[in-house]
CSV table of C-alpha atoms in Angstrom, one decimal:
chain,number,residue,atom,x,y,z
A,1,MET,CA,120.6,-0.7,-14.7
A,2,PRO,CA,123.6,0.8,-16.4
A,3,ARG,CA,124.9,3.7,-14.0
A,4,VAL,CA,124.0,7.0,-16.1
A,5,ALA,CA,124.7,10.1,-15.6
A,6,THR,CA,122.2,11.5,-14.1
A,7,ALA,CA,121.1,14.9,-12.6
A,8,ARG,CA,123.9,15.1,-10.0
A,9,GLY,CA,125.2,11.3,-9.5
A,10,PRO,CA,126.6,10.0,-7.0
A,11,GLU,CA,130.1,10.6,-7.8
A,12,TYR,CA,129.3,14.2,-8.6
A,13,ARG,CA,126.9,15.3,-6.1
A,14,ALA,CA,125.5,19.1,-6.1
A,15,GLY,CA,128.5,20.6,-3.6
A,16,GLY,CA,130.8,19.6,-6.2
A,17,GLN,CA,129.6,21.1,-9.1
A,18,MET,CA,132.2,23.9,-11.6
A,19,GLU,CA,130.0,27.6,-11.1
A,20,THR,CA,132.4,29.6,-11.4
A,21,ALA,CA,135.8,29.2,-13.7
A,22,PRO,CA,139.6,29.7,-12.3
A,23,ALA,CA,141.9,32.1,-13.8
A,24,SER,CA,143.6,30.5,-16.5
A,25,LEU,CA,143.1,26.8,-18.0
A,26,LEU,CA,145.7,25.3,-16.5
A,27,PHE,CA,144.8,22.2,-13.9
A,28,ALA,CA,146.6,23.9,-10.6
A,29,GLY,CA,149.1,22.5,-8.0
A,30,ARG,CA,149.1,18.0,-7.7
A,31,CYS,CA,146.0,18.2,-10.2
A,32,ASP,CA,148.9,18.9,-12.9
A,33,GLU,CA,151.3,17.3,-11.5
A,34,ILE,CA,148.6,13.8,-11.6
A,35,ALA,CA,148.3,14.2,-15.4
A,36,GLN,CA,151.6,15.3,-16.4
A,37,LEU,CA,152.3,11.7,-14.7
A,38,GLN,CA,149.7,10.2,-16.7
A,39,GLU,CA,151.0,11.9,-19.7
A,40,ARG,CA,154.4,11.7,-19.6
A,41,ALA,CA,154.9,7.3,-21.0
A,42,GLY,CA,151.2,6.7,-21.5
A,43,ARG,CA,149.4,4.9,-18.4
A,44,GLN,CA,151.6,1.8,-19.1
A,45,ALA,CA,155.2,2.8,-18.3
A,46,LEU,CA,152.7,4.0,-14.0
A,47,THR,CA,154.6,2.1,-11.5
A,48,ALA,CA,152.6,-0.8,-9.4
A,49,GLY,CA,153.2,2.5,-6.6
A,50,GLU,CA,152.9,5.5,-8.9
A,51,ARG,CA,149.0,3.4,-9.9
A,52,ASP,CA,147.9,2.6,-5.7
A,53,LEU,CA,149.1,6.4,-5.3
A,54,LEU,CA,145.9,7.6,-7.9
A,55,ASP,CA,144.3,4.7,-6.2
A,56,LYS,CA,144.5,6.7,-2.8
A,57,LEU,CA,143.9,10.3,-4.9
A,58,TYR,CA,140.9,9.5,-5.5
A,59,CYS,CA,139.6,8.1,-3.1
A,60,GLU,CA,140.4,10.7,0.0
A,61,ALA,CA,139.2,13.2,-3.7
A,62,TYR,CA,136.2,11.2,-3.6
A,63,ALA,CA,135.8,11.3,0.5
A,64,GLU,CA,136.0,14.9,0.2
A,65,GLN,CA,133.0,15.8,-2.3
A,66,SER,CA,133.5,19.4,-3.2
A,67,ALA,CA,134.6,21.5,-6.7
A,68,GLU,CA,138.2,21.6,-5.6
A,69,SER,CA,138.7,18.4,-5.4
A,70,GLU,CA,136.5,17.3,-8.5
A,71,VAL,CA,138.7,16.7,-11.0
A,72,MET,CA,140.9,15.4,-8.1
A,73,ARG,CA,138.3,12.3,-8.6
A,74,LEU,CA,137.5,12.5,-13.2
A,75,LEU,CA,141.8,11.9,-13.5
A,76,THR,CA,142.0,9.4,-10.6
A,77,ARG,CA,139.1,7.5,-11.0
A,78,SER,CA,140.3,5.2,-13.9
A,79,PHE,CA,142.2,3.6,-11.1
A,80,SER,CA,140.6,3.0,-8.6
A,81,ARG,CA,139.7,-0.7,-7.5
A,82,GLU,CA,136.2,-0.6,-7.5
A,83,PRO,CA,135.3,-3.0,-10.0
A,84,ILE,CA,135.1,-0.8,-13.2
A,85,PRO,CA,135.5,-2.7,-16.9
A,86,GLU,CA,138.5,-2.4,-18.2
A,87,TYR,CA,137.3,-0.5,-21.4
A,88,TYR,CA,135.7,2.4,-19.5
A,89,ARG,CA,139.1,2.5,-17.6
A,90,TYR,CA,140.7,2.1,-20.5
A,91,ALA,CA,138.5,4.9,-22.0
A,92,ASN,CA,137.3,7.9,-19.6
A,93,LEU,CA,133.7,7.1,-20.1
A,94,HIS,CA,133.4,8.2,-16.7
A,95,VAL,CA,135.2,12.1,-18.1
A,96,TYR,CA,132.1,12.4,-20.0
A,97,ALA,CA,129.0,11.7,-18.2
A,98,TRP,CA,130.5,14.3,-15.9
A,99,PHE,CA,130.2,16.8,-19.0
A,100,LEU,CA,126.8,15.5,-20.0
A,101,ASP,CA,126.2,16.6,-16.8
A,102,LEU,CA,126.0,19.6,-17.4
A,103,TYR,CA,123.6,20.2,-19.8
A,104,PRO,CA,120.2,18.0,-17.7
A,105,THR,CA,117.8,19.9,-20.0
A,106,GLU,CA,119.2,20.1,-23.5
A,107,PRO,CA,121.3,16.9,-24.2
A,108,VAL,CA,121.7,16.7,-27.6
A,109,ALA,CA,123.3,19.8,-27.7
A,110,GLY,CA,125.5,18.7,-24.7
A,111,ALA,CA,126.0,16.2,-26.3
A,112,VAL,CA,127.3,17.6,-29.9
A,113,LEU,CA,129.4,20.0,-27.6
A,114,ALA,CA,131.4,17.1,-25.8
A,115,LEU,CA,132.0,15.4,-29.9
A,116,GLU,CA,133.3,18.8,-31.1
A,117,GLU,CA,136.1,19.1,-27.9
A,118,THR,CA,136.7,15.2,-28.4
A,119,LEU,CA,137.9,16.4,-32.1
A,120,ALA,CA,139.1,20.0,-31.6
A,121,ALA,CA,141.2,18.0,-29.6
A,122,LEU,CA,142.3,15.1,-31.6
A,123,ASP,CA,142.8,18.4,-33.9
A,124,ALA,CA,145.4,19.8,-31.9
A,125,VAL,CA,147.5,16.3,-30.9
A,126,GLU,CA,147.7,16.0,-34.6
A,127,ARG,CA,148.8,19.2,-35.6
A,128,ARG,CA,151.6,20.2,-33.2
A,129,ALA,CA,152.9,16.3,-33.6
A,130,ALA,CA,152.9,16.8,-38.1
A,131,PRO,CA,156.1,18.6,-38.0
A,132,TRP,CA,157.9,15.0,-36.3
A,133,LEU,CA,155.6,12.5,-38.5
A,134,THR,CA,156.2,10.8,-42.1
A,135,GLU,CA,154.2,11.0,-44.9
A,136,ALA,CA,154.0,7.1,-44.1
A,137,ASP,CA,152.2,7.9,-40.4
A,138,HIS,CA,149.3,9.8,-43.0
A,139,THR,CA,148.6,12.9,-40.9
A,140,GLU,CA,148.0,14.7,-43.9
A,141,GLU,CA,145.4,12.8,-45.1
A,142,ARG,CA,143.9,12.5,-41.6
A,143,LEU,CA,143.9,16.2,-40.5
A,144,ARG,CA,141.6,16.8,-44.2
A,145,ARG,CA,139.8,13.9,-42.6
A,146,LEU,CA,139.3,15.7,-39.2
A,147,ASP,CA,138.4,18.7,-40.2
A,148,ALA,CA,135.2,17.2,-42.8
A,149,LEU,CA,134.0,15.3,-39.8
A,150,ARG,CA,134.3,18.7,-37.9
A,151,GLU,CA,132.2,20.6,-39.8
A,152,GLN,CA,130.1,17.9,-40.7
A,153,VAL,CA,129.0,18.1,-36.9
A,154,ARG,CA,128.5,21.7,-36.8
A,155,ARG,CA,126.1,21.3,-39.8
A,156,LEU,CA,123.5,18.4,-37.4
A,157,PRO,CA,120.4,19.0,-36.1
A,158,VAL,CA,120.3,20.7,-32.4
A,159,LYS,CA,116.6,21.0,-32.3
A,160,THR,CA,113.8,18.7,-32.9
A,161,GLY,CA,112.5,20.0,-36.3
A,162,GLY,CA,113.7,23.4,-35.4
A,163,ASP,CA,116.6,24.5,-38.8
A,164,MET,CA,119.0,25.6,-35.6
A,165,PRO,CA,122.7,23.8,-35.9
A,166,ALA,CA,125.4,22.4,-33.7
A,167,ALA,CA,127.6,25.2,-35.3
A,168,GLU,CA,125.7,27.4,-33.2
A,169,VAL,CA,126.0,25.5,-29.7
A,170,ILE,CA,129.6,24.8,-30.0
A,171,ASP,CA,130.4,29.1,-31.4
A,172,ARG,CA,128.3,30.3,-27.9
A,173,ALA,CA,130.4,27.8,-25.8
A,174,CYS,CA,133.0,30.7,-25.4
A,175,ASP,CA,133.7,31.9,-21.6
A,176,ASP,CA,135.2,30.8,-19.6
A,177,LEU,CA,132.5,29.1,-18.1
A,178,ALA,CA,132.3,27.1,-20.6
A,179,ARG,CA,136.1,26.9,-21.8
A,180,TRP,CA,136.8,25.7,-18.1
A,181,GLN,CA,134.9,22.8,-18.7
A,182,ALA,CA,135.4,21.1,-22.3
A,183,TYR,CA,139.4,21.8,-20.7
A,184,VAL,CA,138.5,19.6,-17.8
A,185,LEU,CA,136.9,17.1,-20.0
A,186,THR,CA,139.6,16.8,-23.0
A,187,ARG,CA,142.4,16.8,-20.1
A,188,CYS,CA,141.0,14.3,-18.1
A,189,SER,CA,139.6,12.1,-21.3
A,190,GLY,CA,142.7,12.5,-23.3
A,191,PHE,CA,145.2,9.5,-21.7
A,192,VAL,CA,146.0,6.9,-23.5
A,193,ALA,CA,147.7,3.3,-21.9
A,194,SER,CA,151.2,4.1,-24.8
A,195,ASN,CA,153.4,6.4,-25.4
A,196,ASP,CA,152.1,6.3,-29.6
A,197,HIS,CA,151.7,9.2,-30.4
A,198,HIS,CA,148.5,7.3,-33.3
A,199,GLU,CA,146.6,6.0,-29.9
A,200,HIS,CA,145.8,9.7,-29.4
A,201,MET,CA,143.3,8.5,-32.8
A,202,PHE,CA,142.2,5.4,-32.0
A,203,LEU,CA,141.1,6.7,-27.8
A,204,ARG,CA,139.7,10.0,-29.4
A,205,ALA,CA,137.2,7.4,-32.3
A,206,VAL,CA,136.9,5.3,-29.2
A,207,GLN,CA,134.6,7.8,-27.3
A,208,ALA,CA,133.3,9.7,-30.0
A,209,CYS,CA,131.3,6.9,-30.9
A,210,GLU,CA,130.4,5.7,-27.7
A,211,LEU,CA,129.2,10.4,-27.6
A,212,ALA,CA,127.3,8.9,-31.0
A,213,PHE,CA,125.8,5.9,-29.7
A,214,TYR,CA,124.6,7.3,-27.0
A,215,LEU,CA,122.4,10.2,-29.3
A,216,ILE,CA,121.1,7.8,-31.6
A,217,ARG,CA,120.1,6.0,-28.4
A,218,HIS,CA,118.8,8.9,-26.9
A,219,LEU,CA,117.0,10.2,-30.6
A,220,ALA,CA,115.4,6.1,-31.0
A,221,VAL,CA,113.9,6.4,-27.6
A,222,ARG,CA,112.8,9.6,-28.2
A,223,ALA,CA,111.4,8.3,-31.9
A,224,ARG,CA,109.4,5.1,-30.4
A,225,THR,CA,108.3,6.6,-27.0
A,226,SER,CA,106.0,10.0,-29.5
A,227,ILE,CA,105.2,7.0,-31.5
A,228,GLY,CA,103.0,5.5,-29.5
A,229,ARG,CA,101.9,9.2,-27.3
A,230,ALA,CA,100.7,10.7,-30.8
A,231,ASP,CA,102.0,13.7,-30.3
A,232,GLY,CA,103.0,15.2,-33.7
A,233,GLU,CA,106.6,15.1,-33.3
A,234,ALA,CA,107.3,11.3,-34.5
A,235,HIS,CA,108.7,12.5,-38.4
A,236,ALA,CA,110.8,15.1,-36.7
A,237,LEU,CA,112.6,13.4,-34.4
A,238,MET,CA,113.2,10.6,-37.7
A,239,ALA,CA,114.7,13.2,-39.4
A,240,GLN,CA,117.1,13.9,-37.2
A,241,LEU,CA,118.1,10.6,-35.9
A,242,ILE,CA,119.2,9.8,-40.2
A,243,HIS,CA,121.4,12.2,-39.6
A,244,PHE,CA,122.7,11.1,-36.1
A,245,ALA,CA,123.0,7.7,-36.9
A,246,GLU,CA,125.5,8.9,-39.8
A,247,LEU,CA,127.3,10.1,-37.6
A,248,PRO,CA,130.5,6.2,-36.7
A,249,ASN,CA,130.3,5.8,-40.9
A,250,HIS,CA,132.2,8.9,-41.2
A,251,ILE,CA,134.2,9.1,-37.2
A,252,PHE,CA,135.5,5.8,-39.0
A,253,HIS,CA,136.4,7.2,-42.1
A,254,VAL,CA,138.5,9.3,-40.8
A,255,LEU,CA,140.4,6.6,-38.6
A,256,GLN,CA,140.9,4.4,-41.8
A,257,THR,CA,144.2,6.3,-41.5
A,258,LEU,CA,145.6,3.8,-38.6
A,259,THR,CA,146.8,2.0,-40.8
A,260,PRO,CA,147.4,-2.3,-40.1
A,261,ASP,CA,151.1,-1.8,-38.8
A,262,LEU,CA,150.0,1.8,-37.0
A,263,PHE,CA,147.7,0.3,-34.7
A,264,LEU,CA,149.6,-3.1,-34.4
A,265,ALA,CA,152.3,-1.0,-33.1
A,266,PHE,CA,150.3,0.0,-29.5
A,267,ARG,CA,147.6,-2.3,-29.5
A,268,ASP,CA,148.8,-4.0,-27.5
A,269,ALA,CA,149.2,-1.4,-24.6
A,270,THR,CA,145.0,-1.4,-24.9
A,271,GLY,CA,145.0,-4.9,-22.9
A,272,GLU,CA,141.8,-6.0,-22.2
A,273,ALA,CA,139.5,-3.2,-23.2
A,274,SER,CA,137.1,-4.2,-26.0
A,275,ALA,CA,134.7,-1.5,-27.2
A,276,LEU,CA,132.8,-5.8,-26.5
A,277,GLN,CA,132.5,-4.2,-23.2
A,278,SER,CA,130.6,-0.3,-25.0
A,279,LEU,CA,126.4,-0.4,-22.6
A,280,ASN,CA,125.9,2.4,-25.3
A,281,TYR,CA,126.5,0.5,-28.6
A,282,HIS,CA,124.2,-2.8,-27.2
A,283,MET,CA,121.4,-1.1,-25.8
A,284,MET,CA,121.2,1.2,-28.7
A,285,GLU,CA,120.7,-1.7,-30.5
A,286,LEU,CA,118.6,-2.9,-27.9
A,287,VAL,CA,116.4,0.3,-28.9
A,288,LEU,CA,116.3,-0.1,-32.5
A,289,TYR,CA,116.1,-3.5,-33.3
A,290,GLY,CA,115.0,-5.5,-29.7
A,291,TYR,CA,117.1,-8.2,-27.9
A,292,ASP,CA,118.9,-10.2,-29.6
A,293,ALA,CA,120.5,-13.8,-28.2
A,294,ARG,CA,123.3,-15.0,-30.6
A,295,LYS,CA,124.6,-12.3,-27.8
A,296,VAL,CA,124.1,-14.2,-24.8
A,297,GLU,CA,127.5,-15.5,-24.9
A,298,ALA,CA,129.5,-11.8,-25.4
A,299,TYR,CA,126.9,-10.9,-23.1
A,300,MET,CA,128.2,-13.0,-19.8
A,301,LYS,CA,131.6,-13.0,-20.1
A,302,PHE,CA,131.7,-9.1,-18.5
A,303,GLU,CA,129.3,-8.6,-15.6
A,304,HIS,CA,128.6,-5.5,-15.7
A,305,LEU,CA,126.5,-6.9,-19.2
A,306,HIS,CA,124.9,-9.4,-17.6
A,307,GLU,CA,121.7,-6.9,-16.8
A,308,LEU,CA,121.3,-7.0,-21.0
A,309,THR,CA,120.4,-10.3,-20.3
A,310,VAL,CA,117.3,-10.1,-18.2
A,311,PRO,CA,114.1,-7.8,-18.2
A,312,PRO,CA,114.0,-4.8,-18.1
A,313,LEU,CA,116.3,-3.6,-21.0
A,314,ARG,CA,115.6,-7.2,-21.9
A,315,SER,CA,112.1,-7.1,-23.2
A,316,VAL,CA,112.3,-3.2,-23.9
A,317,ARG,CA,110.1,-3.4,-26.7
A,318,PRO,CA,112.2,-1.2,-29.8
A,319,LEU,CA,111.7,1.7,-32.3
A,320,ARG,CA,112.0,-1.1,-35.5
A,321,GLU,CA,108.7,-2.7,-33.9
A,322,ALA,CA,106.9,0.3,-33.1
A,323,VAL,CA,108.0,1.6,-36.9
A,324,LEU,CA,106.2,-1.4,-38.0
A,325,GLU,CA,102.9,-1.5,-36.0
A,326,ALA,CA,102.7,2.5,-37.1
A,327,ASP,CA,102.3,1.5,-40.1
A,328,ASP,CA,103.1,4.9,-41.1
A,329,PRO,CA,105.1,6.0,-44.8
A,330,THR,CA,106.7,8.3,-43.8
A,331,LEU,CA,108.6,6.6,-40.6
A,332,THR,CA,108.9,4.2,-42.5
A,333,GLU,CA,110.8,5.2,-45.3
A,334,ALA,CA,113.2,6.8,-42.3
A,335,LEU,CA,113.2,3.8,-40.0
A,336,ALA,CA,114.8,1.9,-43.6
A,337,ALA,CA,117.7,4.9,-44.2
A,338,VAL,CA,119.0,5.0,-40.3
A,339,GLU,CA,119.6,1.0,-40.7
A,340,ARG,CA,121.0,0.9,-44.1
A,341,THR,CA,123.9,3.8,-42.7
A,342,LEU,CA,124.1,1.3,-39.7
A,343,LEU,CA,124.1,-1.5,-41.9
A,344,THR,CA,126.9,0.1,-43.9
A,345,TRP,CA,129.3,2.1,-40.9
A,346,ARG,CA,128.2,-2.9,-39.2
A,347,GLY,CA,130.1,-3.9,-42.8
A,348,ARG,CA,132.8,-0.9,-42.3
A,349,HIS,CA,133.5,-2.2,-38.4
A,350,TYR,CA,133.4,-5.7,-39.1
A,351,GLY,CA,136.4,-4.6,-42.5
A,352,PHE,CA,137.7,-3.2,-39.8
A,353,GLY,CA,138.4,-5.7,-38.2
A,354,ARG,CA,139.8,-8.3,-41.0
A,355,ARG,CA,142.2,-6.2,-41.9
A,356,TYR,CA,143.8,-5.4,-39.1
A,357,LEU,CA,143.3,-8.0,-36.9
A,358,PRO,CA,143.2,-11.6,-39.1
A,359,GLY,CA,142.7,-14.2,-37.4
A,360,VAL,CA,143.4,-12.3,-34.8
A,361,LYS,CA,141.4,-12.7,-31.1
A,362,GLY,CA,139.0,-9.9,-30.4
A,363,SER,CA,140.2,-7.8,-27.5
A,364,GLY,CA,137.5,-9.3,-25.5
A,365,GLY,CA,137.8,-13.4,-26.2
A,366,THR,CA,135.8,-13.2,-29.6
A,367,GLU,CA,137.2,-14.6,-32.3
A,368,GLY,CA,137.6,-11.2,-33.7
A,369,ALA,CA,136.5,-10.7,-37.1
A,370,GLY,CA,134.4,-13.5,-36.9
A,371,TYR,CA,132.7,-12.5,-34.5
A,372,LEU,CA,131.9,-9.0,-35.9
A,373,LYS,CA,130.3,-10.4,-39.1
A,374,ARG,CA,128.1,-11.8,-38.2
A,375,PHE,CA,126.3,-9.5,-36.2
A,376,VAL,CA,125.8,-7.3,-39.7
A,377,HIS,CA,122.9,-7.8,-40.6
A,378,ARG,CA,120.3,-7.4,-37.6
A,379,ASP,CA,117.4,-9.0,-40.2
A,380,ASN,CA,118.7,-12.9,-40.0
A,381,PHE,CA,116.7,-12.8,-36.2
A,382,VAL,CA,114.1,-13.3,-34.1
A,383,PRO,CA,113.1,-10.9,-31.3
A,384,GLU,CA,111.8,-12.0,-28.3
A,385,PRO,CA,107.9,-10.6,-27.7
A,386,ILE,CA,108.3,-7.1,-26.8
A,387,THR,CA,107.2,-5.8,-23.4
A,388,THR,CA,106.7,-1.5,-23.1
A,389,ALA,CA,108.8,-1.4,-20.5
A,390,PRO,CA,107.3,1.5,-18.7
A,391,GLY,CA,109.5,4.0,-16.4
A,392,LEU,CA,112.7,2.5,-17.4
A,393,ASP,CA,115.0,5.3,-18.4
A,394,LEU,CA,117.1,5.1,-21.2
A,395,LEU,CA,117.8,8.3,-22.5
A,396,GLY,CA,121.3,9.2,-20.4
A,397,PHE,CA,124.5,8.2,-21.1
A,398,ALA,CA,125.7,4.9,-19.6
A,399,PHE,CA,128.4,3.9,-18.3
A,400,ARG,CA,130.0,2.4,-16.0
C-alpha cells in the first residue's frame, strides 16, 4: 500500500515529535545552514559533494530519532539514497505528511491549516519580490487571486454537518507551538529547483493540489462508508465534499498567472518530477470513479504506482457505485455537483498542458496534453467488478 502518515510513521516516532516550541521562529545552528544551502541558488545548483553531505546528514538524523534531529530529517530527506520517486523529492510531501500527523483526530482541520500556511508562505514570497518585478510578471494579479483563494479556504466547512468554518481553525492556531510547526512546514517544504522566482508559484500550487486531492479522497471515503452503514451522515458528508471539490479549480486560477514563458523558464530544472506520479491524485480518482484500465501504461512507468494495478487498491469500491446503488436523489445530485466541478478542473488541466507544452512530452514520459485530454471525461470507461476491500485504509495522506 502507499505509505501514509499515521499516528507515528517509521520515520517520525513519538520520541521525535515536537512538543514545545523553541524560543524563536528560526532554525538553530546546522539546520539553518542546511536550509540556507538549499535556498541559496536552488537545489539544481547543489554540487555532488553537497548532495552527499545532505544524504549523510539525513542518515545521521534518521538514526538518532530525537526531537532535535526531526528538523534535520525533514530538511534532508529529499537527498536520501532511498528509492524516492523524483516527484516526491521535488515536492517535499514528506513534510506535509509530518505536519498532518500532528492532527490524527482532526485530519480535515490539519489539512486545511497546512493549506493556509502554504498559501501564506507563497503570499509572503510574492510580496517580498514585488518591488523588483515588472508588469510581465503578473504579480499584482497573482496576489489578488491568491487573496481570493485564501478567503475561499477560510470559508470551507471543517466540521461535517456543522457550521465551523476553516477560519476558526486557522485563527486558533496562533500559540507558539502552532506557529513553530507552521514555520517548520513551510520552510522545509519551500525549496525550489531553480533560482527562478516564479517556480515558487508552481511548487506551492503542486503542494496545495496534493492537499486538495487528499481532502477530496478523505471525504469521499467517509461518504461511501456512511452510505454503506446507513448511519445518517452521508448527506452532510456529500454537502461538505461539494465545497472541497472546488479547491483544485481555485488553485489553478492562481496558477494561471504563470504564463507559458514564465513556466518554461524553470521547467527543465524540475527534471522528471511529474505530477503523473501523484498517489493522492490517482487514489482520489480510484475512490471516486473506480479503477480505470486506460491508465495501466502510465501506472507501470513508476514502481510506486504498480500497486494501483492490483488488489486491494484496484478493487476499491468507488463512491459513484455506492451512490448509484443507494438510489437517493439528494446523494445523486450531490455527486453530480462534485463530478461537474472535477470535470471543469480536468478540462483546465488539459488546457494548461495544451497551452504551456504544445507538442512537448510531459515530464512523466507521456504525450503531455494528449494524455490529459484522454482523461478529461470520466464517463467513457467501464470500471471493473467491485469488491469492498475490507480493512483498507484510504484516509491517510499518501506519499513516498
